Amino acid sequence: MSLPTADSGFPVAALAPLILLGLAFVAYCLYDLSRTDVRYLPKWAWAVICVISIPIGGIVYLLVGRNPR
C-alpha cells in the first residue's frame, strides 16, 4: 500500500511534521505574546502577524516585538 501523493509524486504525509512544527511554533508565539509586554504594535496586531505569516511573523515578533526582560 502506498502513501497518498500530490500530482507531483511527493508524498503528502511528508508534510505532516512540518505542519505540526508550524502549529507548535505559532502556539508558542501566541502563548508568549499573552504573557509579555510588546513593542511597536498592539498585541492583537502581533497575533495577526504571527498567525498569517508562519514562521516569519513569529520570528520577527520574537526578535523585535518583545520588550527585553
PDB file of N, CA, C and O in Angstrom:
ATOM      1  N   MET A   1       0.844  -1.171   0.000  1.00  0.00           N
ATOM      2  CA  MET A   1       0.000   0.000   0.000  1.00  0.00           C
ATOM      3  C   MET A   1       0.891   1.237   0.000  1.00  0.00           C
ATOM      4  O   MET A   1       1.831   1.343   0.781  1.00  0.00           O
ATOM      5  N   SER A   2       0.605   2.180  -0.861  1.00  0.00           N
ATOM      6  CA  SER A   2       1.437   3.376  -0.958  1.00  0.00           C
ATOM      7  C   SER A   2       0.735   4.564  -0.304  1.00  0.00           C
ATOM      8  O   SER A   2      -0.480   4.586  -0.132  1.00  0.00           O
ATOM      9  N   LEU A   3       1.541   5.558   0.057  1.00  0.00           N
ATOM     10  CA  LEU A   3       1.014   6.764   0.672  1.00  0.00           C
ATOM     11  C   LEU A   3       0.349   7.636  -0.381  1.00  0.00           C
ATOM     12  O   LEU A   3       0.732   7.603  -1.551  1.00  0.00           O
ATOM     13  N   PRO A   4      -0.651   8.428  -0.005  1.00  0.00           N
ATOM     14  CA  PRO A   4      -1.257   9.333  -0.974  1.00  0.00           C
ATOM     15  C   PRO A   4      -0.239  10.368  -1.428  1.00  0.00           C
ATOM     16  O   PRO A   4       0.600  10.822  -0.651  1.00  0.00           O
ATOM     17  N   THR A   5      -0.296  10.726  -2.681  1.00  0.00           N
ATOM     18  CA  THR A   5       0.649  11.686  -3.227  1.00  0.00           C
ATOM     19  C   THR A   5      -0.086  12.820  -3.911  1.00  0.00           C
ATOM     20  O   THR A   5      -1.219  12.679  -4.334  1.00  0.00           O
ATOM     21  N   ALA A   6       0.594  13.932  -4.015  1.00  0.00           N
ATOM     22  CA  ALA A   6       0.084  15.047  -4.802  1.00  0.00           C
ATOM     23  C   ALA A   6       0.380  14.756  -6.262  1.00  0.00           C
ATOM     24  O   ALA A   6       0.980  13.740  -6.607  1.00  0.00           O
ATOM     25  N   ASP A   7      -0.029  15.630  -7.148  1.00  0.00           N
ATOM     26  CA  ASP A   7       0.189  15.416  -8.579  1.00  0.00           C
ATOM     27  C   ASP A   7       1.663  15.302  -8.940  1.00  0.00           C
ATOM     28  O   ASP A   7       2.016  14.640  -9.908  1.00  0.00           O
ATOM     29  N   SER A   8       2.534  15.907  -8.163  1.00  0.00           N
ATOM     30  CA  SER A   8       3.959  15.886  -8.476  1.00  0.00           C
ATOM     31  C   SER A   8       4.651  14.608  -8.023  1.00  0.00           C
ATOM     32  O   SER A   8       5.821  14.415  -8.281  1.00  0.00           O
ATOM     33  N   GLY A   9       3.949  13.726  -7.321  1.00  0.00           N
ATOM     34  CA  GLY A   9       4.550  12.498  -6.855  1.00  0.00           C
ATOM     35  C   GLY A   9       5.153  12.616  -5.472  1.00  0.00           C
ATOM     36  O   GLY A   9       5.749  11.680  -4.967  1.00  0.00           O
ATOM     37  N   PHE A  10       5.024  13.753  -4.825  1.00  0.00           N
ATOM     38  CA  PHE A  10       5.560  13.979  -3.479  1.00  0.00           C
ATOM     39  C   PHE A  10       4.580  13.420  -2.465  1.00  0.00           C
ATOM     40  O   PHE A  10       3.397  13.731  -2.513  1.00  0.00           O
ATOM     41  N   PRO A  11       5.021  12.606  -1.522  1.00  0.00           N
ATOM     42  CA  PRO A  11       4.094  12.058  -0.525  1.00  0.00           C
ATOM     43  C   PRO A  11       3.550  13.157   0.396  1.00  0.00           C
ATOM     44  O   PRO A  11       4.314  13.888   1.023  1.00  0.00           O
ATOM     45  N   VAL A  12       2.259  13.260   0.465  1.00  0.00           N
ATOM     46  CA  VAL A  12       1.606  14.279   1.271  1.00  0.00           C
ATOM     47  C   VAL A  12       1.897  14.072   2.749  1.00  0.00           C
ATOM     48  O   VAL A  12       2.005  15.029   3.517  1.00  0.00           O
ATOM     49  N   ALA A  13       2.075  12.838   3.169  1.00  0.00           N
ATOM     50  CA  ALA A  13       2.355  12.544   4.577  1.00  0.00           C
ATOM     51  C   ALA A  13       3.687  13.146   5.025  1.00  0.00           C
ATOM     52  O   ALA A  13       3.898  13.351   6.222  1.00  0.00           O
ATOM     53  N   ALA A  14       4.571  13.456   4.105  1.00  0.00           N
ATOM     54  CA  ALA A  14       5.853  14.053   4.472  1.00  0.00           C
ATOM     55  C   ALA A  14       5.673  15.489   4.972  1.00  0.00           C
ATOM     56  O   ALA A  14       6.549  16.014   5.650  1.00  0.00           O
ATOM     57  N   LEU A  15       4.557  16.119   4.660  1.00  0.00           N
ATOM     58  CA  LEU A  15       4.309  17.485   5.111  1.00  0.00           C
ATOM     59  C   LEU A  15       3.771  17.552   6.538  1.00  0.00           C
ATOM     60  O   LEU A  15       3.806  18.603   7.167  1.00  0.00           O
ATOM     61  N   ALA A  16       3.274  16.452   7.064  1.00  0.00           N
ATOM     62  CA  ALA A  16       2.664  16.444   8.395  1.00  0.00           C
ATOM     63  C   ALA A  16       3.611  16.949   9.487  1.00  0.00           C
ATOM     64  O   ALA A  16       3.195  17.781  10.306  1.00  0.00           O
ATOM     65  N   PRO A  17       4.874  16.522   9.550  1.00  0.00           N
ATOM     66  CA  PRO A  17       5.766  17.051  10.592  1.00  0.00           C
ATOM     67  C   PRO A  17       5.997  18.554  10.465  1.00  0.00           C
ATOM     68  O   PRO A  17       6.072  19.265  11.467  1.00  0.00           O
ATOM     69  N   LEU A  18       6.081  19.053   9.237  1.00  0.00           N
ATOM     70  CA  LEU A  18       6.275  20.488   9.045  1.00  0.00           C
ATOM     71  C   LEU A  18       5.048  21.274   9.481  1.00  0.00           C
ATOM     72  O   LEU A  18       5.164  22.345  10.079  1.00  0.00           O
ATOM     73  N   ILE A  19       3.868  20.751   9.196  1.00  0.00           N
ATOM     74  CA  ILE A  19       2.637  21.411   9.613  1.00  0.00           C
ATOM     75  C   ILE A  19       2.535  21.424  11.132  1.00  0.00           C
ATOM     76  O   ILE A  19       2.196  22.449  11.737  1.00  0.00           O
ATOM     77  N   LEU A  20       2.836  20.300  11.771  1.00  0.00           N
ATOM     78  CA  LEU A  20       2.801  20.238  13.231  1.00  0.00           C
ATOM     79  C   LEU A  20       3.824  21.176  13.863  1.00  0.00           C
ATOM     80  O   LEU A  20       3.544  21.841  14.867  1.00  0.00           O
ATOM     81  N   LEU A  21       5.006  21.258  13.284  1.00  0.00           N
ATOM     82  CA  LEU A  21       6.038  22.161  13.788  1.00  0.00           C
ATOM     83  C   LEU A  21       5.597  23.619  13.656  1.00  0.00           C
ATOM     84  O   LEU A  21       5.790  24.425  14.568  1.00  0.00           O
ATOM     85  N   GLY A  22       4.990  23.956  12.532  1.00  0.00           N
ATOM     86  CA  GLY A  22       4.493  25.317  12.332  1.00  0.00           C
ATOM     87  C   GLY A  22       3.392  25.673  13.314  1.00  0.00           C
ATOM     88  O   GLY A  22       3.372  26.778  13.871  1.00  0.00           O
ATOM     89  N   LEU A  23       2.473  24.746  13.552  1.00  0.00           N
ATOM     90  CA  LEU A  23       1.398  24.996  14.509  1.00  0.00           C
ATOM     91  C   LEU A  23       1.935  25.135  15.934  1.00  0.00           C
ATOM     92  O   LEU A  23       1.476  25.987  16.703  1.00  0.00           O
ATOM     93  N   ALA A  24       2.909  24.318  16.282  1.00  0.00           N
ATOM     94  CA  ALA A  24       3.511  24.410  17.612  1.00  0.00           C
ATOM     95  C   ALA A  24       4.238  25.744  17.786  1.00  0.00           C
ATOM     96  O   ALA A  24       4.173  26.364  18.846  1.00  0.00           O
ATOM     97  N   PHE A  25       4.909  26.209  16.746  1.00  0.00           N
ATOM     98  CA  PHE A  25       5.622  27.483  16.808  1.00  0.00           C
ATOM     99  C   PHE A  25       4.645  28.641  16.982  1.00  0.00           C
ATOM    100  O   PHE A  25       4.873  29.541  17.793  1.00  0.00           O
ATOM    101  N   VAL A  26       3.551  28.619  16.238  1.00  0.00           N
ATOM    102  CA  VAL A  26       2.543  29.669  16.373  1.00  0.00           C
ATOM    103  C   VAL A  26       1.922  29.634  17.764  1.00  0.00           C
ATOM    104  O   VAL A  26       1.704  30.679  18.387  1.00  0.00           O
ATOM    105  N   ALA A  27       1.651  28.443  18.272  1.00  0.00           N
ATOM    106  CA  ALA A  27       1.084  28.322  19.613  1.00  0.00           C
ATOM    107  C   ALA A  27       2.044  28.899  20.657  1.00  0.00           C
ATOM    108  O   ALA A  27       1.620  29.604  21.578  1.00  0.00           O
ATOM    109  N   TYR A  28       3.339  28.625  20.513  1.00  0.00           N
ATOM    110  CA  TYR A  28       4.326  29.183  21.440  1.00  0.00           C
ATOM    111  C   TYR A  28       4.349  30.707  21.351  1.00  0.00           C
ATOM    112  O   TYR A  28       4.388  31.394  22.377  1.00  0.00           O
ATOM    113  N   CYS A  29       4.336  31.239  20.144  1.00  0.00           N
ATOM    114  CA  CYS A  29       4.366  32.691  19.970  1.00  0.00           C
ATOM    115  C   CYS A  29       3.134  33.338  20.594  1.00  0.00           C
ATOM    116  O   CYS A  29       3.238  34.376  21.253  1.00  0.00           O
ATOM    117  N   LEU A  30       1.963  32.748  20.395  1.00  0.00           N
ATOM    118  CA  LEU A  30       0.742  33.305  20.968  1.00  0.00           C
ATOM    119  C   LEU A  30       0.756  33.209  22.498  1.00  0.00           C
ATOM    120  O   LEU A  30       0.303  34.129  23.186  1.00  0.00           O
ATOM    121  N   TYR A  31       1.267  32.110  23.026  1.00  0.00           N
ATOM    122  CA  TYR A  31       1.398  31.976  24.480  1.00  0.00           C
ATOM    123  C   TYR A  31       2.346  33.037  25.028  1.00  0.00           C
ATOM    124  O   TYR A  31       2.038  33.707  26.015  1.00  0.00           O
ATOM    125  N   ASP A  32       3.493  33.202  24.398  1.00  0.00           N
ATOM    126  CA  ASP A  32       4.466  34.192  24.840  1.00  0.00           C
ATOM    127  C   ASP A  32       3.883  35.600  24.718  1.00  0.00           C
ATOM    128  O   ASP A  32       4.083  36.437  25.583  1.00  0.00           O
ATOM    129  N   LEU A  33       3.147  35.832  23.654  1.00  0.00           N
ATOM    130  CA  LEU A  33       2.517  37.131  23.431  1.00  0.00           C
ATOM    131  C   LEU A  33       1.527  37.460  24.541  1.00  0.00           C
ATOM    132  O   LEU A  33       1.431  38.605  24.982  1.00  0.00           O
ATOM    133  N   SER A  34       0.818  36.465  25.031  1.00  0.00           N
ATOM    134  CA  SER A  34      -0.159  36.709  26.089  1.00  0.00           C
ATOM    135  C   SER A  34       0.506  36.982  27.439  1.00  0.00           C
ATOM    136  O   SER A  34      -0.117  37.563  28.324  1.00  0.00           O
ATOM    137  N   ARG A  35       1.750  36.575  27.601  1.00  0.00           N
ATOM    138  CA  ARG A  35       2.441  36.696  28.887  1.00  0.00           C
ATOM    139  C   ARG A  35       3.400  37.881  28.994  1.00  0.00           C
ATOM    140  O   ARG A  35       3.826  38.212  30.086  1.00  0.00           O
ATOM    141  N   THR A  36       3.780  38.483  27.874  1.00  0.00           N
ATOM    142  CA  THR A  36       4.818  39.524  27.916  1.00  0.00           C
ATOM    143  C   THR A  36       4.291  40.845  27.369  1.00  0.00           C
ATOM    144  O   THR A  36       3.258  40.903  26.715  1.00  0.00           O
ATOM    145  N   ASP A  37       5.052  41.902  27.641  1.00  0.00           N
ATOM    146  CA  ASP A  37       4.770  43.209  27.056  1.00  0.00           C
ATOM    147  C   ASP A  37       5.389  43.263  25.669  1.00  0.00           C
ATOM    148  O   ASP A  37       6.386  42.593  25.389  1.00  0.00           O
ATOM    149  N   VAL A  38       4.797  44.088  24.799  1.00  0.00           N
ATOM    150  CA  VAL A  38       5.263  44.159  23.423  1.00  0.00           C
ATOM    151  C   VAL A  38       5.699  45.576  23.079  1.00  0.00           C
ATOM    152  O   VAL A  38       5.376  46.531  23.779  1.00  0.00           O
ATOM    153  N   ARG A  39       6.424  45.672  21.987  1.00  0.00           N
ATOM    154  CA  ARG A  39       6.879  46.959  21.468  1.00  0.00           C
ATOM    155  C   ARG A  39       6.311  47.178  20.078  1.00  0.00           C
ATOM    156  O   ARG A  39       6.001  46.219  19.373  1.00  0.00           O
ATOM    157  N   TYR A  40       6.200  48.429  19.682  1.00  0.00           N
ATOM    158  CA  TYR A  40       5.908  48.888  18.332  1.00  0.00           C
ATOM    159  C   TYR A  40       4.468  48.683  17.861  1.00  0.00           C
ATOM    160  O   TYR A  40       3.962  49.492  17.121  1.00  0.00           O
ATOM    161  N   LEU A  41       3.810  47.586  18.204  1.00  0.00           N
ATOM    162  CA  LEU A  41       2.448  47.309  17.757  1.00  0.00           C
ATOM    163  C   LEU A  41       1.624  46.806  18.932  1.00  0.00           C
ATOM    164  O   LEU A  41       2.178  46.279  19.892  1.00  0.00           O
ATOM    165  N   PRO A  42       0.293  46.915  18.840  1.00  0.00           N
ATOM    166  CA  PRO A  42      -0.532  46.304  19.894  1.00  0.00           C
ATOM    167  C   PRO A  42      -0.474  44.779  19.811  1.00  0.00           C
ATOM    168  O   PRO A  42      -0.110  44.200  18.783  1.00  0.00           O
ATOM    169  N   LYS A  43      -0.860  44.130  20.903  1.00  0.00           N
ATOM    170  CA  LYS A  43      -0.786  42.663  20.960  1.00  0.00           C
ATOM    171  C   LYS A  43      -1.620  42.006  19.872  1.00  0.00           C
ATOM    172  O   LYS A  43      -1.203  41.015  19.278  1.00  0.00           O
ATOM    173  N   TRP A  44      -2.805  42.547  19.578  1.00  0.00           N
ATOM    174  CA  TRP A  44      -3.655  41.920  18.573  1.00  0.00           C
ATOM    175  C   TRP A  44      -2.991  41.950  17.197  1.00  0.00           C
ATOM    176  O   TRP A  44      -3.121  41.006  16.422  1.00  0.00           O
ATOM    177  N   ALA A  45      -2.237  43.019  16.906  1.00  0.00           N
ATOM    178  CA  ALA A  45      -1.550  43.108  15.611  1.00  0.00           C
ATOM    179  C   ALA A  45      -0.424  42.077  15.524  1.00  0.00           C
ATOM    180  O   ALA A  45      -0.224  41.442  14.485  1.00  0.00           O
ATOM    181  N   TRP A  46       0.324  41.906  16.624  1.00  0.00           N
ATOM    182  CA  TRP A  46       1.372  40.876  16.640  1.00  0.00           C
ATOM    183  C   TRP A  46       0.766  39.493  16.478  1.00  0.00           C
ATOM    184  O   TRP A  46       1.335  38.632  15.801  1.00  0.00           O
ATOM    185  N   ALA A  47      -0.397  39.254  17.094  1.00  0.00           N
ATOM    186  CA  ALA A  47      -1.054  37.950  16.960  1.00  0.00           C
ATOM    187  C   ALA A  47      -1.440  37.685  15.515  1.00  0.00           C
ATOM    188  O   ALA A  47      -1.229  36.584  14.996  1.00  0.00           O
ATOM    189  N   VAL A  48      -1.984  38.686  14.843  1.00  0.00           N
ATOM    190  CA  VAL A  48      -2.361  38.525  13.430  1.00  0.00           C
ATOM    191  C   VAL A  48      -1.125  38.249  12.582  1.00  0.00           C
ATOM    192  O   VAL A  48      -1.139  37.371  11.709  1.00  0.00           O
ATOM    193  N   ILE A  49      -0.060  38.981  12.827  1.00  0.00           N
ATOM    194  CA  ILE A  49       1.182  38.784  12.069  1.00  0.00           C
ATOM    195  C   ILE A  49       1.725  37.375  12.282  1.00  0.00           C
ATOM    196  O   ILE A  49       2.143  36.710  11.333  1.00  0.00           O
ATOM    197  N   CYS A  50       1.709  36.900  13.522  1.00  0.00           N
ATOM    198  CA  CYS A  50       2.227  35.557  13.818  1.00  0.00           C
ATOM    199  C   CYS A  50       1.398  34.472  13.140  1.00  0.00           C
ATOM    200  O   CYS A  50       1.942  33.484  12.648  1.00  0.00           O
ATOM    201  N   VAL A  51       0.098  34.647  13.101  1.00  0.00           N
ATOM    202  CA  VAL A  51      -0.781  33.616  12.531  1.00  0.00           C
ATOM    203  C   VAL A  51      -0.756  33.640  11.006  1.00  0.00           C
ATOM    204  O   VAL A  51      -0.751  32.584  10.367  1.00  0.00           O
ATOM    205  N   ILE A  52      -0.711  34.813  10.411  1.00  0.00           N
ATOM    206  CA  ILE A  52      -0.791  34.904   8.952  1.00  0.00           C
ATOM    207  C   ILE A  52       0.518  34.523   8.272  1.00  0.00           C
ATOM    208  O   ILE A  52       0.501  33.857   7.234  1.00  0.00           O
ATOM    209  N   SER A  53       1.635  34.934   8.825  1.00  0.00           N
ATOM    210  CA  SER A  53       2.908  34.694   8.133  1.00  0.00           C
ATOM    211  C   SER A  53       3.796  33.749   8.936  1.00  0.00           C
ATOM    212  O   SER A  53       4.751  34.170   9.580  1.00  0.00           O
ATOM    213  N   ILE A  54       3.471  32.481   8.851  1.00  0.00           N
ATOM    214  CA  ILE A  54       4.226  31.438   9.549  1.00  0.00           C
ATOM    215  C   ILE A  54       5.453  31.101   8.698  1.00  0.00           C
ATOM    216  O   ILE A  54       5.297  30.882   7.511  1.00  0.00           O
ATOM    217  N   PRO A  55       6.627  30.996   9.174  1.00  0.00           N
ATOM    218  CA  PRO A  55       7.163  31.287  10.502  1.00  0.00           C
ATOM    219  C   PRO A  55       7.757  32.675  10.621  1.00  0.00           C
ATOM    220  O   PRO A  55       8.187  33.065  11.699  1.00  0.00           O
ATOM    221  N   ILE A  56       7.789  33.447   9.522  1.00  0.00           N
ATOM    222  CA  ILE A  56       8.468  34.744   9.536  1.00  0.00           C
ATOM    223  C   ILE A  56       7.852  35.693  10.557  1.00  0.00           C
ATOM    224  O   ILE A  56       8.574  36.395  11.270  1.00  0.00           O
ATOM    225  N   GLY A  57       6.527  35.727  10.664  1.00  0.00           N
ATOM    226  CA  GLY A  57       5.875  36.618  11.618  1.00  0.00           C
ATOM    227  C   GLY A  57       6.264  36.307  13.047  1.00  0.00           C
ATOM    228  O   GLY A  57       6.519  37.207  13.846  1.00  0.00           O
ATOM    229  N   GLY A  58       6.318  35.028  13.393  1.00  0.00           N
ATOM    230  CA  GLY A  58       6.724  34.636  14.738  1.00  0.00           C
ATOM    231  C   GLY A  58       8.167  34.973  15.029  1.00  0.00           C
ATOM    232  O   GLY A  58       8.503  35.405  16.135  1.00  0.00           O
ATOM    233  N   ILE A  59       9.010  34.782  14.049  1.00  0.00           N
ATOM    234  CA  ILE A  59      10.434  35.104  14.228  1.00  0.00           C
ATOM    235  C   ILE A  59      10.611  36.600  14.440  1.00  0.00           C
ATOM    236  O   ILE A  59      11.356  37.029  15.330  1.00  0.00           O
ATOM    237  N   VAL A  60       9.911  37.406  13.631  1.00  0.00           N
ATOM    238  CA  VAL A  60      10.009  38.862  13.785  1.00  0.00           C
ATOM    239  C   VAL A  60       9.481  39.286  15.151  1.00  0.00           C
ATOM    240  O   VAL A  60      10.078  40.126  15.826  1.00  0.00           O
ATOM    241  N   TYR A  61       8.366  38.692  15.569  1.00  0.00           N
ATOM    242  CA  TYR A  61       7.837  39.023  16.898  1.00  0.00           C
ATOM    243  C   TYR A  61       8.855  38.683  17.983  1.00  0.00           C
ATOM    244  O   TYR A  61       9.104  39.497  18.884  1.00  0.00           O
ATOM    245  N   LEU A  62       9.436  37.496  17.946  1.00  0.00           N
ATOM    246  CA  LEU A  62      10.371  37.085  18.987  1.00  0.00           C
ATOM    247  C   LEU A  62      11.633  37.943  19.001  1.00  0.00           C
ATOM    248  O   LEU A  62      12.205  38.202  20.059  1.00  0.00           O
ATOM    249  N   LEU A  63      12.075  38.394  17.836  1.00  0.00           N
ATOM    250  CA  LEU A  63      13.303  39.193  17.774  1.00  0.00           C
ATOM    251  C   LEU A  63      13.072  40.679  18.013  1.00  0.00           C
ATOM    252  O   LEU A  63      13.909  41.352  18.613  1.00  0.00           O
ATOM    253  N   VAL A  64      11.936  41.218  17.542  1.00  0.00           N
ATOM    254  CA  VAL A  64      11.721  42.651  17.560  1.00  0.00           C
ATOM    255  C   VAL A  64      10.575  43.075  18.470  1.00  0.00           C
ATOM    256  O   VAL A  64      10.659  44.090  19.153  1.00  0.00           O
ATOM    257  N   GLY A  65       9.516  42.299  18.503  1.00  0.00           N
ATOM    258  CA  GLY A  65       8.294  42.738  19.154  1.00  0.00           C
ATOM    259  C   GLY A  65       8.259  42.632  20.662  1.00  0.00           C
ATOM    260  O   GLY A  65       7.486  43.320  21.315  1.00  0.00           O
ATOM    261  N   ARG A  66       9.068  41.762  21.246  1.00  0.00           N
ATOM    262  CA  ARG A  66       9.045  41.607  22.708  1.00  0.00           C
ATOM    263  C   ARG A  66       9.891  42.677  23.373  1.00  0.00           C
ATOM    264  O   ARG A  66      10.933  43.064  22.861  1.00  0.00           O
ATOM    265  N   ASN A  67       9.422  43.129  24.531  1.00  0.00           N
ATOM    266  CA  ASN A  67      10.254  44.006  25.357  1.00  0.00           C
ATOM    267  C   ASN A  67      11.361  43.189  25.979  1.00  0.00           C
ATOM    268  O   ASN A  67      11.114  42.062  26.422  1.00  0.00           O
ATOM    269  N   PRO A  68      12.564  43.723  26.029  1.00  0.00           N
ATOM    270  CA  PRO A  68      13.630  42.978  26.713  1.00  0.00           C
ATOM    271  C   PRO A  68      13.313  42.817  28.185  1.00  0.00           C
ATOM    272  O   PRO A  68      12.765  43.712  28.812  1.00  0.00           O
ATOM    273  N   ARG A  69      13.628  41.667  28.721  1.00  0.00           N
ATOM    274  CA  ARG A  69      13.305  41.388  30.123  1.00  0.00           C
ATOM    275  C   ARG A  69      14.340  41.898  31.055  1.00  0.00           C
ATOM    276  O   ARG A  69      15.412  42.106  30.908  1.00  0.00           O
TER     277      ARG A  69
END
